[in-house]
XYZ file of C-alpha atoms in Angstrom:
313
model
C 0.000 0.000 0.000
C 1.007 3.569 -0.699
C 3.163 5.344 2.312
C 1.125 8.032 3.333
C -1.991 7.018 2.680
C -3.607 7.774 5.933
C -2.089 10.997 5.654
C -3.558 11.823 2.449
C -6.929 10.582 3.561
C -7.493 10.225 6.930
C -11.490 9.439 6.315
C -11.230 6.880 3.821
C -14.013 4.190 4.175
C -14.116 2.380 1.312
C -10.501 1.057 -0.362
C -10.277 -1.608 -3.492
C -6.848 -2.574 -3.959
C -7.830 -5.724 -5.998
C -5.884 -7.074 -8.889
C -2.744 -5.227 -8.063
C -0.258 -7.858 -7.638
C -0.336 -7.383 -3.784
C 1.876 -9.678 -1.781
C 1.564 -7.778 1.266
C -0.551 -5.083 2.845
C 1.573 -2.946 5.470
C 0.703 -0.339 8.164
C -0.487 2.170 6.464
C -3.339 0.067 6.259
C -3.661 0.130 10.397
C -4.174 4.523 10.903
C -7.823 3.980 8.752
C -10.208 4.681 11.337
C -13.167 5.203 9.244
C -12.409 2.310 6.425
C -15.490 -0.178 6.713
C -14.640 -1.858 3.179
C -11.698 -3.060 2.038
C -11.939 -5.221 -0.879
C -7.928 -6.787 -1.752
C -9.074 -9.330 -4.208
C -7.126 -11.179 -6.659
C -3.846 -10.717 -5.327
C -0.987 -12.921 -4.060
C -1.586 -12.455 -0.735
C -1.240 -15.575 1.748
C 2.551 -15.739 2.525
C 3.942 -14.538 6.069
C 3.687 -10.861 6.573
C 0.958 -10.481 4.145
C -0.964 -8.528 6.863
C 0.340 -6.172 9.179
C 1.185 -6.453 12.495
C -1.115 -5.038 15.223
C -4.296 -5.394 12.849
C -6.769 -6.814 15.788
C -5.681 -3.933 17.775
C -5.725 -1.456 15.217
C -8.948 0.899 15.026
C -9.161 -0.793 11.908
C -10.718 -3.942 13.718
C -13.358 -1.860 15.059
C -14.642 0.029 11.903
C -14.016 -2.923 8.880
C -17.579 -3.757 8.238
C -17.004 -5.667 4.689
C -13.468 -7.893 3.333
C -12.588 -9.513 0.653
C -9.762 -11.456 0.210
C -10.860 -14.024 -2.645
C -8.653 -14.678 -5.301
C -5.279 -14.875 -3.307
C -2.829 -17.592 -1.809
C -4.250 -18.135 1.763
C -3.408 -21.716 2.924
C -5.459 -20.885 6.527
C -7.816 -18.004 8.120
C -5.624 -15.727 9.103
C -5.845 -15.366 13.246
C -5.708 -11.574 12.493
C -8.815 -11.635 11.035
C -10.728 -13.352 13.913
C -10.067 -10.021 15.859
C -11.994 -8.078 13.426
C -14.493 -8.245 15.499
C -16.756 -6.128 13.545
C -17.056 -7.682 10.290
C -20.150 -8.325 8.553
C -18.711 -9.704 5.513
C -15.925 -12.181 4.934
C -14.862 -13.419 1.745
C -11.817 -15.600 1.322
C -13.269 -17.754 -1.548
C -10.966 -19.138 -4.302
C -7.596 -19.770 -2.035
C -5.884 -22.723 -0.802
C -7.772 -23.073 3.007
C -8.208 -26.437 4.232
C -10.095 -26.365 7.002
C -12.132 -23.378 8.934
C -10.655 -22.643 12.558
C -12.978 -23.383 15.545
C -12.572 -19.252 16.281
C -13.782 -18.295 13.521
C -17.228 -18.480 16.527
C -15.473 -14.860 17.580
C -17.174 -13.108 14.902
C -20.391 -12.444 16.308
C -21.648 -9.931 13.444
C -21.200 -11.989 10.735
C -23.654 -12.385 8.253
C -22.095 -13.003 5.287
C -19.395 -15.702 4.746
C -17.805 -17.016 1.434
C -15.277 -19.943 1.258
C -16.154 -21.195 -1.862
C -13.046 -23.268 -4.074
C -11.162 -24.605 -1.526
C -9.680 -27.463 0.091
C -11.820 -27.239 3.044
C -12.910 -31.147 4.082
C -14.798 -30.076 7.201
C -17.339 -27.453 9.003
C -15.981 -27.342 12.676
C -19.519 -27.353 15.121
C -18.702 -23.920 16.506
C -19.328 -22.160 12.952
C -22.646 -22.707 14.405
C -22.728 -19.818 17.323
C -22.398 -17.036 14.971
C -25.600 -15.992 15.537
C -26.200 -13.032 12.076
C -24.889 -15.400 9.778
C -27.967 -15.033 7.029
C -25.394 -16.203 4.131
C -23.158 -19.335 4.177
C -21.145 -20.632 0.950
C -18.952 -23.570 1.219
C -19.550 -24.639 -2.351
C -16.679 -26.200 -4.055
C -14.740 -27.788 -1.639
C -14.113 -31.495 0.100
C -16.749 -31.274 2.484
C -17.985 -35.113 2.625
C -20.450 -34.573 6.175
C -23.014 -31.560 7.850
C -22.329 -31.164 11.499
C -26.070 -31.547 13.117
C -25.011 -27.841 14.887
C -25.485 -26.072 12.001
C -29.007 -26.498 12.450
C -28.522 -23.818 15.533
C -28.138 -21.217 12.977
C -31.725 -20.037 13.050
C -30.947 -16.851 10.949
C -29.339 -18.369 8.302
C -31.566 -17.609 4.630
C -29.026 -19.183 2.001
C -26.524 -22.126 2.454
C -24.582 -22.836 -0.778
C -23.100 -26.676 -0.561
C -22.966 -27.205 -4.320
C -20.138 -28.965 -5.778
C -18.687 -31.443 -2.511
C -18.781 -34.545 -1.777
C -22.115 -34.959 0.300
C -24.063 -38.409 0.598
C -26.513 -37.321 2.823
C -27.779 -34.492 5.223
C -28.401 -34.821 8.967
C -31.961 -34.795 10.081
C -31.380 -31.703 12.297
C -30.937 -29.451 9.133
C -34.804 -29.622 8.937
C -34.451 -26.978 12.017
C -33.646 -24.129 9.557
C -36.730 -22.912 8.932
C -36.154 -19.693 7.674
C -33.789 -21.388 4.838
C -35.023 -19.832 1.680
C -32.266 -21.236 -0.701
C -30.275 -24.353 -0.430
C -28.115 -25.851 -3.185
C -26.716 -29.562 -3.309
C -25.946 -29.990 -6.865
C -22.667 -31.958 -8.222
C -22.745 -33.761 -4.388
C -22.686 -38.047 -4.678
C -26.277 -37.225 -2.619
C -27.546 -35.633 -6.159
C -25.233 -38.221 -8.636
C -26.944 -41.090 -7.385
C -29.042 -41.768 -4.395
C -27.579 -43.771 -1.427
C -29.591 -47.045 -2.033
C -26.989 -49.677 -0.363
C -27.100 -51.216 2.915
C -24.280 -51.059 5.064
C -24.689 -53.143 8.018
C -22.365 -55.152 10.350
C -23.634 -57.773 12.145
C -24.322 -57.785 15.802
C -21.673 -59.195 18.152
C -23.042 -61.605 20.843
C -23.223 -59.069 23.515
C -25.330 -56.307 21.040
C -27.775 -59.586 20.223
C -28.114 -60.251 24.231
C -28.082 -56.610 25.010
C -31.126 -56.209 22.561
C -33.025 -59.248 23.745
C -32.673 -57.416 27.435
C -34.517 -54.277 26.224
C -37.037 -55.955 24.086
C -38.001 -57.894 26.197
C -37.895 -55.564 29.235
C -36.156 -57.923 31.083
C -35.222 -56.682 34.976
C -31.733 -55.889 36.359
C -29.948 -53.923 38.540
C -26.871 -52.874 38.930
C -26.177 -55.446 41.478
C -26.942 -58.122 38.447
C -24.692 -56.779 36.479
C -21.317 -55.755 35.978
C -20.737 -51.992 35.246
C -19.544 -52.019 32.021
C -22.679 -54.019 30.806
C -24.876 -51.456 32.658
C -23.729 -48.923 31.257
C -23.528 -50.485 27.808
C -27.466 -51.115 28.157
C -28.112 -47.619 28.886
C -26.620 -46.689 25.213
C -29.987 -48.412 23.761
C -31.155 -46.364 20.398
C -34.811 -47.180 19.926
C -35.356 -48.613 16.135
C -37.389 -45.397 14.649
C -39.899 -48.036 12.560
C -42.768 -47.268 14.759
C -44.199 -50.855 13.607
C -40.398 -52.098 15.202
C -40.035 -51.476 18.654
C -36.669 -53.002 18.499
C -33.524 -51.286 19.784
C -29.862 -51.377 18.502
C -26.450 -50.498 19.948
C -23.463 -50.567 17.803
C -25.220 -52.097 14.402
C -27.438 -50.512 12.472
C -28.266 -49.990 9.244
C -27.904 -46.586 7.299
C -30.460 -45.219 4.807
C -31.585 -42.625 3.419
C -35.321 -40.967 3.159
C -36.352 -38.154 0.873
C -38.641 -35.556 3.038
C -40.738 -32.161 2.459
C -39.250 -29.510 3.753
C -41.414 -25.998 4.234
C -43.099 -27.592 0.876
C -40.269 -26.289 -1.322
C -38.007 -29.207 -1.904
C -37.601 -33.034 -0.831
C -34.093 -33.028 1.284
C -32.161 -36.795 1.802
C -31.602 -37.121 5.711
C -29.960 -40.258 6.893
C -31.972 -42.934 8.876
C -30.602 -45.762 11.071
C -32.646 -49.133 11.398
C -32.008 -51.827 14.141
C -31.662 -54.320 10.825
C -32.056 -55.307 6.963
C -34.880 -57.143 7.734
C -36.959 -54.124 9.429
C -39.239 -52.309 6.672
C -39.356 -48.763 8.119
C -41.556 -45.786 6.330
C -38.510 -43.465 6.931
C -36.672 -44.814 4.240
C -36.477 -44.872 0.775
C -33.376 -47.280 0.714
C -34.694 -50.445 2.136
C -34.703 -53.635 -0.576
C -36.570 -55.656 1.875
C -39.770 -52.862 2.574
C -43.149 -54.296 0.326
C -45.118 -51.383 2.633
C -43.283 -48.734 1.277
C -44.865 -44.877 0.278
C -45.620 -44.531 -3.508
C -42.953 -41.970 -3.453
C -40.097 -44.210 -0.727
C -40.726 -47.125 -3.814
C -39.682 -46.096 -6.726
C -37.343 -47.683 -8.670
C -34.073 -45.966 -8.830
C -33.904 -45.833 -12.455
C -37.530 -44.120 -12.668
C -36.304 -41.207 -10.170
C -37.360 -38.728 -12.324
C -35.010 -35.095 -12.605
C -37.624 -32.640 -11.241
C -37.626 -34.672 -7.352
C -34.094 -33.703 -7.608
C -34.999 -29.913 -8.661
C -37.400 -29.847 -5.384
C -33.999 -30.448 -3.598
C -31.373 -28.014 -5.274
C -31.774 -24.255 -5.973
C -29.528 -22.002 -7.492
């Protein structure tokens, strides 16, 4: 950046410095008080020293309302950043991050996050207590699972997951009900459905452990040692309401295809005590001859607009 700068304009708010060629931004940048945009993009920034010193301290951190960093060399969030404690927008799309840091919680005002094309592989839980995001795009990336805490974002209108390697959603993301746009496309989820069973089968102990609950066989703790106590008290009920089985450590994963806010049909993932138990929640089991009209079609006949109801944008 230019020496001087905050000399020559000491109430600067808004400063665009993109496609420069930047490899570093230095203190000049820190005696802005009154900047609230500062859009860098398409630089080389990412190496060591690329921002100056001093910048979560600087009045800077206070006023800087909108950045963008896209289009540069970032291999992590810079820490710095997580002191800017008064950003509303953060965009660091198009680098080389590979994960998100757990702080990046510290930005309470955030509503607008971009970390599109990257090498991210995972959404760490505590994205999920920023409490303004209204905007989320992780599109592009490795992401291969949904933490069930991103359902806490109850703000949240648009979550952009196009373009990763999803296979299914957790149930909990049914919780964002104000979600106006979601997109899934280019996700295994949306390249084929998830019709396989994958199921281990039980060991001894899981088979007598289930036959105990079932069966509502008595014990105490007396009866018992602890270890098998407190292995009982791990029981997941079997959610086939026609069931009333339990399961431990085996189950069986699925998927099921269900209305959300009557926009679009969203694939959640399912858990059955075993093969053998036909449940209404899912649209993967081989065995089911009770099925929905809509849980029983054939995958071949899945026809392209139940996948439109699902992705938009």
């Amino acid at each position: 950046l230019p020496t001087g700068l905050s000399q020559w304009f000491p109430a600067l708010e808004v400063l665009d410095v993109s496609g420069t060629g930047l490899t570093e931004m230095g203190t000049e940048l820190l005696s802005l008080p009154c900047l609230h945009t500062l859009l860098a993009k398409n630089n080389r920034l990412g190496g060591p020293g690329s921002l100056p010193k001093g910048l979560g301290q600087a009045p800077l951190a206070r006023s800087l309302r909108v950045l963008n960093l896209s289009g540069n060399r970032f291999s992590e969030v810079p820490p710095a950043l997580l002191q800017l404690r008064g950003l509303r927008s953060l965009s660091l799309g198009g680098n080389r991050l590979q994960g998100i840091p757990p702080d990046i919680q510290e930005l309470h005002s955030l509503e607008f996050l971009y970390l599109g094309g990257n090498f991210i592989t995972a959404i760490p839980p505590e994205l999920a207590k920023l409490p303004s995001l209204r905007y989320l795009v992780l599109c592009d990336n490795k992401i291969q699972s949904i933490p069930p805490q991103l359902a806490q974002l109850h703000s949240l209108r648009s979550l952009s997951l196009h373009n990763n390697l999803l296979t299914y959603l957790p149930r909990e993301i049914l919780n964002l009900v104000h979600l106006d746009e979601l997109s899934l496309r280019g996700n295994p989820l949306v390249v084929r459905f998830v019709r396989d069973l994958t199921y281990n089968p039980p060991s001894l102990q899981e088979l007598a452990g289930r036959t105990v609950k079932t069966r509502n066989i008595p014990y105490t703790p007396s009866d018992l040692p602890e270890s098998l106590v407190r292995y009982l008290s791990l029981a997941s009920n079997c959610p086939n309401p026609k069931c009333g089985g339990v399961y431990f450590d085996s189950c069986v994963r699925q998927i099921k295809f269900v209305d959300f806010c009557g926009k679009y049909r969203l694939p959640l993932m399912h858990y059955l005590c075993s093969p053998e138990c036909s449940s209404p929640f899912s649209s993967a089991s081989q065995s089911s001859t009770s099925q929905s009209e809509s849980d029983s079609e054939d995958e071949a006949s899945v026809a392209a607009h139940r996948m439109q109801k699902v992705l938009l944008g």
